[in-house]
PDB file of C-alpha atoms in Angstrom:
ATOM      1  CA  UNK A1173     -18.528 -12.810-135.304  1.00 79.00           C
ATOM      2  CA  UNK A1174     -15.625 -14.825-133.890  1.00 81.00           C
ATOM      3  CA  UNK A1175     -14.342 -15.624-137.369  1.00 83.00           C
ATOM      4  CA  UNK A1176     -14.592 -12.106-138.754  1.00 83.00           C
ATOM      5  CA  UNK A1177     -13.157 -10.711-135.521  1.00 84.00           C
ATOM      6  CA  UNK A1178     -10.097 -12.897-136.107  1.00 83.00           C
ATOM      7  CA  UNK A1179      -9.686 -11.541-139.634  1.00 83.00           C
ATOM      8  CA  UNK A1180     -11.422 -14.275-141.611  1.00 82.00           C
ATOM      9  CA  UNK A1181     -13.692 -13.453-144.515  1.00 85.00           C
ATOM     10  CA  UNK A1182     -17.036 -15.075-143.734  1.00 88.00           C
ATOM     11  CA  UNK A1183     -19.950 -15.244-146.145  1.00 92.00           C
ATOM     12  CA  UNK A1184     -23.510 -15.892-145.025  1.00 91.00           C
ATOM     13  CA  UNK A1185     -24.925 -18.426-147.478  1.00 92.00           C
ATOM     14  CA  UNK A1186     -28.624 -19.021-147.873  1.00 89.00           C
ATOM     15  CA  UNK A1187     -31.186 -20.813-149.960  1.00 89.00           C
ATOM     16  CA  UNK A1188     -32.562 -17.477-151.142  1.00 89.00           C
ATOM     17  CA  UNK A1189     -31.542 -13.825-151.273  1.00 92.00           C
ATOM     18  CA  UNK A1190     -32.542 -11.457-148.495  1.00 89.00           C
ATOM     19  CA  UNK A1191     -31.967 -12.063-144.822  1.00 86.00           C
ATOM     20  CA  UNK A1192     -32.078 -15.021-142.477  1.00 82.00           C
ATOM     21  CA  UNK A1193     -33.521 -14.822-138.993  1.00 79.00           C
ATOM     22  CA  UNK A1194     -31.253 -15.881-136.168  1.00 78.00           C
ATOM     23  CA  UNK A1195     -32.309 -17.135-132.754  1.00 72.00           C
ATOM     24  CA  UNK A1196     -30.841 -14.151-130.974  1.00 73.00           C
ATOM     25  CA  UNK A1197     -30.167 -10.781-132.543  1.00 76.00           C
ATOM     26  CA  UNK A1198     -30.892  -9.062-135.803  1.00 84.00           C
ATOM     27  CA  UNK A1199     -31.467 -10.942-139.069  1.00 84.00           C
ATOM     28  CA  UNK A1200     -28.316 -11.560-141.121  1.00 86.00           C
ATOM     29  CA  UNK A1201     -28.078 -10.509-144.757  1.00 91.00           C
ATOM     30  CA  UNK A1202     -27.393 -13.387-147.148  1.00 91.00           C
ATOM     31  CA  UNK A1203     -24.193 -12.696-149.087  1.00 93.00           C
ATOM     32  CA  UNK A1204     -24.600 -15.506-151.628  1.00 92.00           C
ATOM     33  CA  UNK A1205     -27.199 -18.116-152.439  1.00 92.00           C
ATOM     34  CA  UNK A1206     -26.158 -21.741-152.542  1.00 91.00           C
ATOM     35  CA  UNK A1207     -26.831 -21.757-156.279  1.00 90.00           C
ATOM     36  CA  UNK A1208     -23.976 -19.286-156.806  1.00 89.00           C
ATOM     37  CA  UNK A1209     -21.240 -20.742-154.613  1.00 89.00           C
ATOM     38  CA  UNK A1210     -19.062 -23.842-154.510  1.00 90.00           C
ATOM     39  CA  UNK A1211     -17.327 -25.649-151.675  1.00 91.00           C
ATOM     40  CA  UNK A1212     -14.012 -25.243-153.526  1.00 91.00           C
ATOM     41  CA  UNK A1213     -14.269 -21.481-152.959  1.00 90.00           C
ATOM     42  CA  UNK A1214     -14.120 -21.822-149.161  1.00 91.00           C
ATOM     43  CA  UNK A1215     -11.629 -23.033-146.560  1.00 89.00           C
ATOM     44  CA  UNK A1216     -14.156 -24.034-143.887  1.00 91.00           C
ATOM     45  CA  UNK A1217     -17.888 -24.316-143.208  1.00 93.00           C
ATOM     46  CA  UNK A1218     -20.052 -23.524-140.188  1.00 93.00           C
ATOM     47  CA  UNK A1219     -23.488 -25.161-140.120  1.00 93.00           C
ATOM     48  CA  UNK A1220     -25.846 -23.262-137.796  1.00 88.00           C
ATOM     49  CA  UNK A1221     -28.290 -24.774-135.373  1.00 88.00           C
ATOM     50  CA  UNK A1222     -31.974 -24.124-134.996  1.00 86.00           C
ATOM     51  CA  UNK A1223     -34.665 -26.603-136.014  1.00 87.00           C
ATOM     52  CA  UNK A1224     -36.411 -24.307-138.516  1.00 84.00           C
ATOM     53  CA  UNK A1225     -33.166 -23.353-140.271  1.00 84.00           C
ATOM     54  CA  UNK A1226     -32.015 -26.946-140.553  1.00 88.00           C
ATOM     55  CA  UNK A1227     -35.376 -28.189-141.845  1.00 89.00           C
ATOM     56  CA  UNK A1228     -35.190 -25.530-144.566  1.00 87.00           C
ATOM     57  CA  UNK A1229     -31.629 -26.530-145.471  1.00 89.00           C
ATOM     58  CA  UNK A1230     -32.382 -30.284-145.420  1.00 89.00           C
ATOM     59  CA  UNK A1231     -35.191 -29.701-147.919  1.00 91.00           C
ATOM     60  CA  UNK A1232     -32.740 -28.063-150.345  1.00 91.00           C
ATOM     61  CA  UNK A1233     -30.707 -30.623-152.294  1.00 91.00           C
ATOM     62  CA  UNK A1234     -28.049 -27.996-153.052  1.00 92.00           C
ATOM     63  CA  UNK A1235     -27.497 -27.378-149.323  1.00 91.00           C
ATOM     64  CA  UNK A1236     -27.082 -31.095-148.621  1.00 90.00           C
ATOM     65  CA  UNK A1237     -24.711 -31.414-151.589  1.00 92.00           C
ATOM     66  CA  UNK A1238     -22.696 -28.386-150.435  1.00 93.00           C
ATOM     67  CA  UNK A1239     -22.064 -30.007-147.047  1.00 92.00           C
ATOM     68  CA  UNK A1240     -21.179 -33.322-148.722  1.00 90.00           C
ATOM     69  CA  UNK A1241     -18.627 -31.537-150.927  1.00 92.00           C
ATOM     70  CA  UNK A1242     -16.948 -30.052-147.840  1.00 91.00           C
ATOM     71  CA  UNK A1243     -16.770 -33.402-146.112  1.00 90.00           C
ATOM     72  CA  UNK A1244     -15.498 -35.169-149.249  1.00 90.00           C
ATOM     73  CA  UNK A1245     -12.800 -32.516-149.679  1.00 91.00           C
ATOM     74  CA  UNK A1246     -11.722 -33.105-146.060  1.00 90.00           C
ATOM     75  CA  UNK A1247     -12.160 -29.437-145.160  1.00 91.00           C
ATOM     76  CA  UNK A1248     -12.977 -28.234-141.637  1.00 92.00           C
ATOM     77  CA  UNK A1249     -16.685 -28.264-140.810  1.00 93.00           C
ATOM     78  CA  UNK A1250     -18.315 -27.035-137.604  1.00 94.00           C
ATOM     79  CA  UNK A1251     -21.919 -28.007-136.830  1.00 94.00           C
ATOM     80  CA  UNK A1252     -23.967 -26.542-133.994  1.00 93.00           C
ATOM     81  CA  UNK A1253     -26.943 -28.275-132.360  1.00 92.00           C
ATOM     82  CA  UNK A1254     -29.448 -29.366-135.005  1.00 92.00           C
ATOM     83  CA  UNK A1255     -26.818 -28.558-137.652  1.00 92.00           C
ATOM     84  CA  UNK A1256     -25.344 -32.036-137.152  1.00 91.00           C
ATOM     85  CA  UNK A1257     -28.491 -33.465-138.749  1.00 88.00           C
ATOM     86  CA  UNK A1258     -27.448 -31.835-142.038  1.00 89.00           C
ATOM     87  CA  UNK A1259     -24.406 -34.098-142.144  1.00 86.00           C
ATOM     88  CA  UNK A1260     -24.985 -37.038-144.453  1.00 70.00           C
ATOM     89  CA  UNK A1261     -24.896 -40.516-142.956  1.00 66.00           C
ATOM     90  CA  UNK A1262     -21.552 -41.188-144.647  1.00 73.00           C
ATOM     91  CA  UNK A1263     -20.104 -38.131-142.853  1.00 83.00           C
ATOM     92  CA  UNK A1264     -21.327 -39.330-139.452  1.00 88.00           C
ATOM     93  CA  UNK A1265     -20.291 -42.991-139.724  1.00 89.00           C
ATOM     94  CA  UNK A1266     -17.398 -43.817-137.432  1.00 92.00           C
ATOM     95  CA  UNK A1267     -17.294 -40.318-135.933  1.00 93.00           C
ATOM     96  CA  UNK A1268     -17.818 -39.035-132.415  1.00 95.00           C
ATOM     97  CA  UNK A1269     -20.203 -36.078-132.270  1.00 95.00           C
ATOM     98  CA  UNK A1270     -21.288 -33.690-129.524  1.00 95.00           C
ATOM     99  CA  UNK A1271     -25.063 -33.488-129.817  1.00 93.00           C
ATOM    100  CA  UNK A1272     -28.276 -32.936-127.937  1.00 91.00           C
ATOM    101  CA  UNK A1273     -29.929 -36.097-126.600  1.00 92.00           C
ATOM    102  CA  UNK A1274     -32.845 -35.719-129.047  1.00 91.00           C
ATOM    103  CA  UNK A1275     -30.394 -36.082-131.979  1.00 91.00           C
ATOM    104  CA  UNK A1276     -28.693 -39.185-130.576  1.00 92.00           C
ATOM    105  CA  UNK A1277     -30.880 -41.741-132.377  1.00 91.00           C
ATOM    106  CA  UNK A1278     -30.267 -40.165-135.794  1.00 88.00           C
ATOM    107  CA  UNK A1279     -26.515 -40.034-135.195  1.00 92.00           C
ATOM    108  CA  UNK A1280     -26.382 -43.621-133.968  1.00 92.00           C
ATOM    109  CA  UNK A1281     -28.465 -44.848-136.916  1.00 90.00           C
ATOM    110  CA  UNK A1282     -25.920 -43.151-139.204  1.00 89.00           C
ATOM    111  CA  UNK A1283     -23.108 -45.070-137.517  1.00 92.00           C
ATOM    112  CA  UNK A1284     -21.870 -42.227-135.314  1.00 93.00           C
ATOM    113  CA  UNK A1285     -21.265 -42.037-131.594  1.00 94.00           C
ATOM    114  CA  UNK A1286     -22.672 -39.283-129.378  1.00 95.00           C
ATOM    115  CA  UNK A1287     -20.316 -37.799-126.796  1.00 95.00           C
ATOM    116  CA  UNK A1288     -21.535 -35.875-123.757  1.00 90.00           C
ATOM    117  CA  UNK A1289     -19.343 -32.804-124.185  1.00 94.00           C
ATOM    118  CA  UNK A1290     -20.087 -29.182-125.002  1.00 95.00           C
ATOM    119  CA  UNK A1291     -17.709 -29.294-127.992  1.00 96.00           C
ATOM    120  CA  UNK A1292     -15.984 -32.214-129.637  1.00 96.00           C
ATOM    121  CA  UNK A1293     -13.350 -32.354-132.378  1.00 95.00           C
ATOM    122  CA  UNK A1294     -13.144 -35.488-134.523  1.00 94.00           C
ATOM    123  CA  UNK A1295     -10.466 -34.845-137.127  1.00 91.00           C
ATOM    124  CA  UNK A1296     -11.780 -31.884-139.147  1.00 91.00           C
ATOM    125  CA  UNK A1297     -15.351 -32.154-137.866  1.00 94.00           C
ATOM    126  CA  UNK A1298     -16.141 -29.859-134.933  1.00 94.00           C
ATOM    127  CA  UNK A1299     -19.503 -30.240-133.221  1.00 95.00           C
ATOM    128  CA  UNK A1300     -21.254 -28.420-130.402  1.00 95.00           C
ATOM    129  CA  UNK A1301     -24.362 -29.579-128.540  1.00 94.00           C
ATOM    130  CA  UNK A1302     -26.242 -26.341-129.006  1.00 91.00           C
ATOM    131  CA  UNK A1303     -26.534 -22.593-128.776  1.00 88.00           C
ATOM    132  CA  UNK A1304     -25.360 -22.511-125.148  1.00 90.00           C
ATOM    133  CA  UNK A1305     -22.030 -23.980-126.285  1.00 91.00           C
ATOM    134  CA  UNK A1306     -21.281 -21.440-129.032  1.00 88.00           C
ATOM    135  CA  UNK A1307     -18.777 -19.586-126.832  1.00 88.00           C
ATOM    136  CA  UNK A1308     -16.791 -22.779-126.303  1.00 91.00           C
ATOM    137  CA  UNK A1309     -17.090 -23.693-129.963  1.00 91.00           C
ATOM    138  CA  UNK A1310     -15.828 -20.281-131.105  1.00 89.00           C
ATOM    139  CA  UNK A1311     -12.450 -20.690-129.417  1.00 88.00           C
ATOM    140  CA  UNK A1312     -12.004 -24.255-130.642  1.00 90.00           C
ATOM    141  CA  UNK A1313     -13.154 -23.290-134.136  1.00 88.00           C
ATOM    142  CA  UNK A1314     -10.678 -20.413-134.415  1.00 88.00           C
ATOM    143  CA  UNK A1315      -7.790 -22.661-133.386  1.00 86.00           C
ATOM    144  CA  UNK A1316      -8.783 -25.655-135.506  1.00 84.00           C
ATOM    145  CA  UNK A1317      -9.777 -23.686-138.604  1.00 82.00           C
ATOM    146  CA  UNK A1318      -6.548 -21.649-138.482  1.00 79.00           C
ATOM    147  CA  UNK A1319      -4.423 -24.808-138.155  1.00 71.00           C
ATOM    148  CA  UNK A1320      -6.221 -26.578-141.008  1.00 59.00           C
ATOM    149  CA  UNK A1321      -6.216 -23.571-143.314  1.00 54.00           C
ATOM    150  CA  UNK A1322      -2.496 -23.011-142.652  1.00 50.00           C
ATOM    151  CA  UNK A1323      -1.772 -26.680-143.473  1.00 52.00           C
ATOM    152  CA  UNK A1324      -3.723 -26.424-146.730  1.00 49.00           C
ATOM    153  CA  UNK A1325      -1.935 -23.232-147.746  1.00 49.00           C
ATOM    154  CA  UNK A1326       1.486 -24.749-146.996  1.00 44.00           C
ATOM    155  CA  UNK A1327       0.572 -27.770-149.141  1.00 48.00           C
ATOM    156  CA  UNK A1328      -0.615 -25.496-151.940  1.00 47.00           C
ATOM    157  CA  UNK A1329       2.552 -23.373-151.821  1.00 45.00           C
ATOM    158  CA  UNK A1330       4.727 -26.505-151.768  1.00 45.00           C
ATOM    159  CA  UNK A1331       3.020 -27.798-154.887  1.00 50.00           C
ATOM    160  CA  UNK A1332       3.645 -24.480-156.624  1.00 48.00           C
ATOM    161  CA  UNK A1333       7.272 -24.245-155.448  1.00 49.00           C
ATOM    162  CA  UNK A1334       8.340 -27.794-156.170  1.00 50.00           C
ATOM    163  CA  UNK A1335       7.065 -28.968-159.559  1.00 51.00           C
ATOM    164  CA  UNK A1336       6.951 -32.649-160.335  1.00 53.00           C
ATOM    165  CA  UNK A1337      10.327 -34.104-161.276  1.00 51.00           C
ATOM    166  CA  UNK A1338       9.014 -35.761-164.394  1.00 51.00           C
ATOM    167  CA  UNK A1339       8.545 -33.370-167.310  1.00 50.00           C
ATOM    168  CA  UNK A1340       5.182 -33.452-169.081  1.00 49.00           C
ATOM    169  CA  UNK A1341       5.037 -35.778-172.129  1.00 52.00           C
TER     170      UNK A1341
END
């Protein structure tokens, strides 16, 4: 809601068509399945929390790969609560992550550090301990995502405006 309220286009991605149940509120309609979308088509990613949702996503290789593609492309990623467990070990290594105490062992075994904060930003990775911190995360996410997306668009426009000085062979 925070993203769409700020004018962003946000798709709900799922492992199957239909709707996904959320912890609070009405189910959300899935806009696209993971089989039909690519990380290159998006500027940022939000990984939800909730143990059942994350277990479903962790069991789907395409979901794990989708998150890896975002991290490899150095795009902004926000993970809430159990959502941090969807991050691959290589995405956690050397990073500081806000997480619930019950996720600390998994983060530490992946080479990450747990910080005791509601929300934490480590480069382009934004993490929140859980559902109670979504309000705090929303404000940080809007600011960070907007800054990162603006930087990427400036880079893209610069590449289009200033072609390489060497002509093609």
